[in-house]
Amino acid sequence: MNDEDGTPREPMIDRPERSGNIWLLILLALVLVGAASGFAVMDKARAQPFVLGLLGILAVVGVFCLFAGAIGFLKLSSRQSGNPIASAFLNTLGEGALITDTEGRLIYANQAYADLTGAETAADVRALERVFSSDPDAADAIFRLSQAMRDGRRAQEEIRMPFPLGRGEGGARWYRVIIRPLSVSPQDGGSGRRLTVWQLADITRDRADQENSFQELQRVINFLDHAPAGFFSCDGEGRIVYLNATLADWLGYDLAQFEIGELDLDAIVSGDGAELIRSIKGQAGEVKSETFDLDFMTRQGRGLPVRLLHRVPFGENGQPGDSRTLVLNRSRGEEASEALRAAEVRFARFFNNTPIAIASLDKEGRVLRTNAPFLRLFGAIDLNEESPKLEAYVAESGREELSKALKAAANGIGEISPIDIPLSAGNDPRSATFYVSAVQEGEGDGEAAIVYALETTQQRALEAQFAQSQKMQAIGQLAGGVAHDFNNVLTAIIGFSDLLLASHRPTDPSFQDIMNIKQNANRAAGLVRQLLAFSRRQTLRPQRLELNDVLADLSILLDRLLGEKVELKVIHGRDLWPVMADLNQLEQVIVNLAVNAGDAMPDGGRLTISTKNVSEAESTQFENTRGMPPGEYTLVEVEDTGTGMPPEVMEKIFDPFFSTKEVGKGTGLGLSTVYGIVKQTGGFIFCTSEVDAGTTFRLFLPRYIPAVEEETRPEPQAEPEKVADLTGSASILLVEDEEAVRAFAARALASRGYTVHEASSGTEALEVMEETGGEVDLVVSDVVMPEMDGPTLLVELRKTRPDLKIIFVSGYAEDAFEENLPENEKFFFLPKPFTLKQLATTVKEVLSS
């Protein structure tokens, strides 16, 4: 969890794991006491050498401990520092996290755990056994979790509480508790003892969604059962195996007491009507449908005119199977209205247009009757086959679970939990949630279950996409934080290298060594820029670009990079829309994709780069572009005829440091950099690939429409470059919390003649301003600092010096902190890492502006 300014909140509890051994301490004390006792009973002259020897040993041990503590080999603090980035990342989790040892001692608790359990201070944090102790109904679940903890295995429970944890008021809440064992090896700073991780999550909303879905399904089932038309089914001998509540009410029967085989056609059909129904004949495998107008007979003996829409299948021997009959009430009165006479149309329309796939099955799982959505979901099911079982239309991994649910329905079990089953596997997996309900217990081949299926393919895809985006965001935050810290280190290395180069001639033996240090630091800075690109925190200079011109300029370079074996083909779209992007970064994107394509074609092939406009309607027609909103885009397609990628590789191609190349032939940052640049530009990138067929990357960049038509101005004539004078005499306040960066910048500016005042924080900078009476011409300040950051410092300085000039330096992009400044605030920006010349040039230009 983060504070309002985005800073990760501190964990509620972060104690070290208990280490050491008390018995060793007791043994050492006993040895010392025994030695002292022995010396006391010895002669003074004889004991003196031993006493001096023991004191000497203790002195040596003490001096060793002092030196070990000074170099960090021995730590006297009881609190372990850990990894601040990992700790901050763990504390941003929305779920509560608690770590305990085998004795139940609390080792770690993040802020989310404290919020969920109502703990306001570290003293209020309690173990989960005590948190749930207020509800006796939770005792069994907590006992099972505690047993699993003692056994060192994973376990999960869902617990319902009548009120929120830590608060005595509020509605009922559902919580999910997960435990798993954890062991930190001594090599990683732990004791090797077994710990237990407890995860606590509030799943009340998920439960509410499930209950709402179930209630909605119940309403649909209730509607079907109480439709404004009767419905019944009878077997081949005329025995009624099912009738709905509407028909039972018309006939005067109690549906709760109805049993299969209790009624037959002769009991409800008046006269010879039953024989008329039985007279339908058909061929083996044929399904006949007939319409009859006749009278039913109620339980009280009254006649009821009805219209029957009768449908009966025939088996292989030509014998009739279980029929399906829709009954329309034709009696006079309200039910004889024209609207009710159209009940057949309305019922069929509802049954076949509902978003729920419905099918009736027999006790063997054979499909007897379906609606139109069921056929759309599973494909054409031939009801004339001998045994079309529903299990055959789902993936093999889900057949066993479905079979168990159907057997439970055949045994008359009323409550059967919904089951999620994959319908197919491979490159286009589909899934559905099945709700199975028993019809009624009976014999023969009658209906045994009704199956309702809701397709969840899109939902599962969205869940997977959301999980992937969360993972990429978390990795991006981690990469951005690491890159920011490295920029400070590289700024100091490059800066002090410049200072050394200024005092050495090229003929000096150490000059080339210093140049090598600077060149490798610049190389490291390039890798850091790739990390910032992936985390979308690099500094971009967007400008209006014509992609066809960009590709035309790059084609010569790409030809050289790809070599003679790979044929490069560039297809320029006509009347291409302009885009707004950073030219250098966009060129890096295309070069990276082209180089990867060349590596995928070791034996040669063809690389095709094409551009075209994509309208809003066309943007929804592309394959694998889920998550991209409809709109007008300029498309760049990079297609190769290489080896392609399997699905398991496709899932990781944009992850940083993931590479399929040999060790030493790639950093794994190429595609992650491409991903970050495209995303920070506001575009989208998607990939489709087939093994041994090739790969296609599609870059969708938003169309740029300027608010005012830009005027074409003649480019100014280039003037001969003059040697710039980078000296000055102004007073500069340098604010930087990194001592090495501050020392380099102060020496660099002082060597140019400036008066430099140093401050290590925003608070100290305000004190320096007060000491100098505000006689400062320029402030050069870092952005991320303890106590008071750069934007806050600027706001404070503006209160007394509204015209003060300021330069922000940061390892992050300019827009990463610009939103924290007042509107229309004017400032200058210098990205880290910077060289001595870049710092001096920027300061000179700002002071001259």
Short mmCIF file of C-alpha atoms in Angstrom, two decimals, residues 469-723:
data_model
loop_
_atom_site.label_atom_id
_atom_site.label_comp_id
_atom_site.label_asym_id
_atom_site.label_seq_id
_atom_site.Cartn_x
_atom_site.Cartn_y
_atom_site.Cartn_z
CA SER A 469 -0.33 -6.22 -16.64
CA GLN A 470 0.02 -6.31 -12.85
CA LYS A 471 3.21 -8.35 -13.18
CA MET A 472 4.65 -5.99 -15.79
CA GLN A 473 3.76 -2.97 -13.66
CA ALA A 474 5.43 -4.46 -10.59
CA ILE A 475 8.56 -5.38 -12.56
CA GLY A 476 8.55 -1.90 -14.10
CA GLN A 477 8.43 -0.24 -10.68
CA LEU A 478 11.31 -2.41 -9.49
CA ALA A 479 13.36 -1.74 -12.66
CA GLY A 480 12.68 2.00 -12.42
CA GLY A 481 13.83 2.14 -8.81
CA VAL A 482 17.03 0.22 -9.59
CA ALA A 483 17.73 2.42 -12.62
CA HIS A 484 17.26 5.60 -10.57
CA ASP A 485 19.82 4.47 -7.97
CA PHE A 486 22.27 3.42 -10.67
CA ASN A 487 21.96 6.82 -12.34
CA ASN A 488 23.26 8.47 -9.16
CA VAL A 489 26.23 6.10 -9.08
CA LEU A 490 26.98 6.58 -12.79
CA THR A 491 26.69 10.37 -12.47
CA ALA A 492 29.46 10.33 -9.88
CA ILE A 493 31.66 7.95 -11.92
CA ILE A 494 31.28 9.93 -15.16
CA GLY A 495 31.69 13.26 -13.36
CA PHE A 496 34.86 12.38 -11.50
CA SER A 497 36.23 10.83 -14.71
CA ASP A 498 35.71 14.21 -16.42
CA LEU A 499 37.51 15.95 -13.54
CA LEU A 500 40.44 13.56 -13.86
CA LEU A 501 40.54 13.94 -17.66
CA ALA A 502 40.67 17.72 -17.25
CA SER A 503 43.88 17.40 -15.21
CA HIS A 504 45.59 14.78 -17.43
CA ARG A 505 47.02 15.13 -20.87
CA PRO A 506 46.31 12.55 -23.58
CA THR A 507 49.96 11.52 -23.40
CA ASP A 508 49.73 10.61 -19.72
CA PRO A 509 49.77 6.84 -19.08
CA SER A 510 46.61 7.00 -16.96
CA PHE A 511 44.64 9.05 -19.50
CA GLN A 512 43.55 5.99 -21.49
CA ASP A 513 42.56 4.15 -18.29
CA ILE A 514 40.35 7.03 -17.25
CA MET A 515 38.79 7.10 -20.73
CA ASN A 516 38.03 3.37 -20.43
CA ILE A 517 36.32 4.00 -17.08
CA LYS A 518 34.19 6.75 -18.61
CA GLN A 519 33.33 4.72 -21.71
CA ASN A 520 32.19 1.73 -19.66
CA ALA A 521 30.20 4.03 -17.38
CA ASN A 522 28.49 5.44 -20.47
CA ARG A 523 27.79 1.88 -21.60
CA ALA A 524 26.23 1.14 -18.22
CA ALA A 525 24.19 4.33 -18.57
CA GLY A 526 22.81 2.94 -21.82
CA LEU A 527 21.61 -0.20 -20.03
CA VAL A 528 20.03 1.98 -17.34
CA ARG A 529 18.21 3.94 -20.05
CA GLN A 530 16.80 0.64 -21.30
CA LEU A 531 15.52 -0.14 -17.82
CA LEU A 532 13.93 3.30 -17.63
CA ALA A 533 12.40 2.73 -21.06
CA PHE A 534 10.82 -0.52 -19.87
CA SER A 535 9.49 1.15 -16.69
CA ARG A 536 8.22 4.07 -18.83
CA ARG A 537 10.20 6.63 -16.82
CA GLN A 538 12.72 7.79 -19.37
CA THR A 539 12.83 11.31 -20.74
CA LEU A 540 11.16 11.53 -24.17
CA ARG A 541 11.28 14.44 -26.61
CA PRO A 542 8.19 13.82 -28.74
CA GLN A 543 7.84 15.54 -32.10
CA ARG A 544 5.64 15.21 -35.14
CA LEU A 545 6.95 12.39 -37.31
CA GLU A 546 6.16 10.99 -40.74
CA LEU A 547 6.80 7.26 -40.37
CA ASN A 548 7.49 6.73 -44.06
CA ASP A 549 10.34 9.25 -43.87
CA VAL A 550 11.69 7.60 -40.72
CA LEU A 551 11.71 4.16 -42.38
CA ALA A 552 13.30 5.54 -45.55
CA ASP A 553 16.18 6.99 -43.51
CA LEU A 554 16.58 3.73 -41.56
CA SER A 555 16.47 1.35 -44.53
CA ILE A 556 20.18 1.75 -45.38
CA LEU A 557 21.21 1.06 -41.77
CA LEU A 558 18.87 -1.93 -41.56
CA ASP A 559 20.32 -3.40 -44.79
CA ARG A 560 23.78 -3.35 -43.23
CA LEU A 561 22.57 -4.83 -39.93
CA LEU A 562 20.66 -7.70 -41.57
CA GLY A 563 23.40 -8.76 -43.96
CA GLU A 564 23.17 -10.32 -47.39
CA LYS A 565 21.17 -13.43 -46.40
CA VAL A 566 18.11 -11.48 -45.30
CA GLU A 567 16.02 -9.62 -47.86
CA LEU A 568 14.59 -6.33 -46.56
CA LYS A 569 11.31 -5.15 -48.05
CA VAL A 570 9.78 -1.82 -46.96
CA ILE A 571 6.17 -1.08 -47.98
CA HIS A 572 5.10 2.54 -47.47
CA GLY A 573 1.41 3.20 -46.88
CA ARG A 574 -0.22 5.97 -48.88
CA ASP A 575 -1.30 9.24 -47.24
CA LEU A 576 0.05 8.00 -43.91
CA TRP A 577 -1.14 9.86 -40.82
CA PRO A 578 1.54 11.59 -38.71
CA VAL A 579 2.36 10.45 -35.16
CA MET A 580 3.81 12.16 -32.08
CA ALA A 581 6.88 10.31 -30.83
CA ASP A 582 10.55 10.62 -29.91
CA LEU A 583 12.55 10.10 -33.12
CA ASN A 584 15.58 8.43 -31.52
CA GLN A 585 13.47 6.12 -29.38
CA LEU A 586 11.22 5.14 -32.29
CA GLU A 587 14.27 4.34 -34.40
CA GLN A 588 15.55 2.18 -31.52
CA VAL A 589 12.24 0.28 -31.52
CA ILE A 590 12.42 -0.52 -35.23
CA VAL A 591 16.12 -1.42 -35.11
CA ASN A 592 15.58 -3.76 -32.14
CA LEU A 593 12.72 -5.55 -33.89
CA ALA A 594 14.72 -5.83 -37.11
CA VAL A 595 17.81 -7.21 -35.34
CA ASN A 596 15.69 -9.81 -33.49
CA ALA A 597 14.07 -10.79 -36.78
CA GLY A 598 17.51 -11.22 -38.38
CA ASP A 599 18.64 -13.45 -35.50
CA ALA A 600 15.53 -15.60 -36.08
CA MET A 601 16.59 -16.19 -39.71
CA PRO A 602 20.11 -17.66 -39.45
CA ASP A 603 19.78 -19.32 -42.86
CA GLY A 604 18.28 -16.26 -44.53
CA GLY A 605 14.77 -15.11 -45.21
CA ARG A 606 12.68 -12.02 -45.79
CA LEU A 607 11.91 -9.14 -43.42
CA THR A 608 8.94 -6.99 -44.40
CA ILE A 609 8.29 -3.63 -42.74
CA SER A 610 5.01 -2.03 -43.79
CA THR A 611 2.95 0.98 -42.71
CA LYS A 612 -0.69 1.87 -43.14
CA ASN A 613 -3.55 3.82 -41.60
CA VAL A 614 -6.01 1.97 -39.36
CA SER A 615 -9.48 3.43 -38.95
CA GLU A 616 -11.52 3.09 -35.76
CA ALA A 617 -13.62 0.31 -37.28
CA GLU A 618 -10.56 -1.57 -38.57
CA SER A 619 -8.77 -1.35 -35.19
CA THR A 620 -11.16 -3.96 -33.75
CA GLN A 621 -10.58 -6.52 -36.52
CA PHE A 622 -6.95 -7.48 -35.79
CA GLU A 623 -5.92 -10.74 -34.15
CA ASN A 624 -4.69 -10.70 -30.56
CA THR A 625 -5.26 -6.97 -29.84
CA ARG A 626 -7.28 -7.35 -26.65
CA GLY A 627 -7.01 -4.31 -24.39
CA MET A 628 -6.49 -1.75 -27.18
CA PRO A 629 -9.36 0.76 -27.31
CA PRO A 630 -10.90 1.44 -30.73
CA GLY A 631 -9.45 4.49 -32.42
CA GLU A 632 -7.45 5.84 -35.32
CA TYR A 633 -3.88 4.49 -35.41
CA THR A 634 -0.85 4.44 -37.67
CA LEU A 635 0.30 0.82 -37.94
CA VAL A 636 3.87 -0.41 -38.37
CA GLU A 637 4.10 -4.14 -39.11
CA VAL A 638 7.43 -5.98 -38.82
CA GLU A 639 7.06 -9.47 -40.30
CA ASP A 640 9.78 -12.09 -40.72
CA THR A 641 9.94 -15.62 -42.12
CA GLY A 642 12.09 -16.96 -39.29
CA THR A 643 11.82 -19.84 -36.87
CA GLY A 644 8.90 -18.39 -34.90
CA MET A 645 8.23 -18.82 -31.19
CA PRO A 646 6.29 -21.43 -29.17
CA PRO A 647 3.52 -20.22 -26.79
CA GLU A 648 5.68 -20.63 -23.65
CA VAL A 649 8.25 -18.21 -25.10
CA MET A 650 5.59 -15.79 -26.33
CA GLU A 651 4.37 -15.32 -22.77
CA LYS A 652 7.76 -13.95 -21.64
CA ILE A 653 9.11 -11.97 -24.61
CA PHE A 654 8.49 -8.57 -23.00
CA ASP A 655 9.92 -9.55 -19.60
CA PRO A 656 13.24 -7.82 -18.80
CA PHE A 657 16.39 -9.97 -18.94
CA PHE A 658 14.52 -12.80 -20.71
CA SER A 659 16.48 -13.97 -23.73
CA THR A 660 16.56 -17.07 -25.93
CA LYS A 661 20.04 -16.24 -27.16
CA GLU A 662 23.25 -17.81 -25.91
CA VAL A 663 24.97 -16.39 -22.85
CA GLY A 664 26.90 -13.25 -23.76
CA LYS A 665 24.92 -12.58 -26.94
CA GLY A 666 22.12 -10.51 -25.51
CA THR A 667 21.04 -8.62 -22.39
CA GLY A 668 17.36 -9.57 -22.60
CA LEU A 669 16.39 -5.90 -22.54
CA GLY A 670 15.64 -5.41 -26.26
CA LEU A 671 11.93 -6.24 -26.38
CA SER A 672 11.30 -4.94 -22.86
CA THR A 673 12.75 -1.61 -24.01
CA VAL A 674 10.53 -1.71 -27.10
CA TYR A 675 7.51 -2.41 -24.91
CA GLY A 676 8.29 0.51 -22.56
CA ILE A 677 8.94 3.03 -25.37
CA VAL A 678 5.74 2.13 -27.22
CA LYS A 679 3.65 2.28 -24.03
CA GLN A 680 5.16 5.61 -22.90
CA THR A 681 4.44 7.01 -26.37
CA GLY A 682 0.78 6.07 -25.90
CA GLY A 683 0.76 3.22 -28.38
CA PHE A 684 0.29 -0.55 -28.28
CA ILE A 685 2.43 -3.47 -29.41
CA PHE A 686 1.21 -7.01 -30.11
CA CYS A 687 2.91 -10.12 -31.40
CA THR A 688 1.72 -13.21 -33.27
CA SER A 689 4.03 -16.08 -34.05
CA GLU A 690 3.98 -19.61 -35.42
CA VAL A 691 6.82 -22.09 -35.10
CA ASP A 692 8.71 -22.57 -38.39
CA ALA A 693 6.46 -19.98 -40.08
CA GLY A 694 7.58 -16.61 -38.73
CA THR A 695 6.71 -13.78 -36.38
CA THR A 696 4.81 -10.53 -36.82
CA PHE A 697 5.03 -7.51 -34.51
CA ARG A 698 2.35 -4.83 -34.86
CA LEU A 699 2.94 -1.31 -33.50
CA PHE A 700 -0.19 0.82 -33.19
CA LEU A 701 0.70 4.50 -32.66
CA PRO A 702 -2.13 7.03 -32.10
CA ARG A 703 -2.83 9.33 -35.00
CA TYR A 704 -1.59 12.88 -34.31
CA ILE A 705 -4.10 15.63 -35.12
CA PRO A 706 -2.69 19.09 -34.30
CA ALA A 707 -5.11 21.60 -32.79
CA VAL A 708 -3.75 24.34 -35.07
CA GLU A 709 -2.23 23.64 -38.46
CA GLU A 710 1.51 24.00 -38.11
CA GLU A 711 3.25 26.45 -40.42
CA THR A 712 6.30 25.29 -42.31
CA ARG A 713 9.18 27.56 -41.44
CA PRO A 714 12.48 27.69 -43.35
CA GLU A 715 15.29 26.05 -41.42
CA PRO A 716 17.87 28.59 -40.20
CA GLN A 717 21.29 28.50 -41.79
CA ALA A 718 23.81 26.64 -39.71
CA GLU A 719 26.42 28.94 -38.19
CA PRO A 720 30.03 27.93 -37.60
CA GLU A 721 30.35 26.32 -34.17
CA LYS A 722 32.14 28.53 -31.67
CA VAL A 723 33.98 27.46 -28.57
#
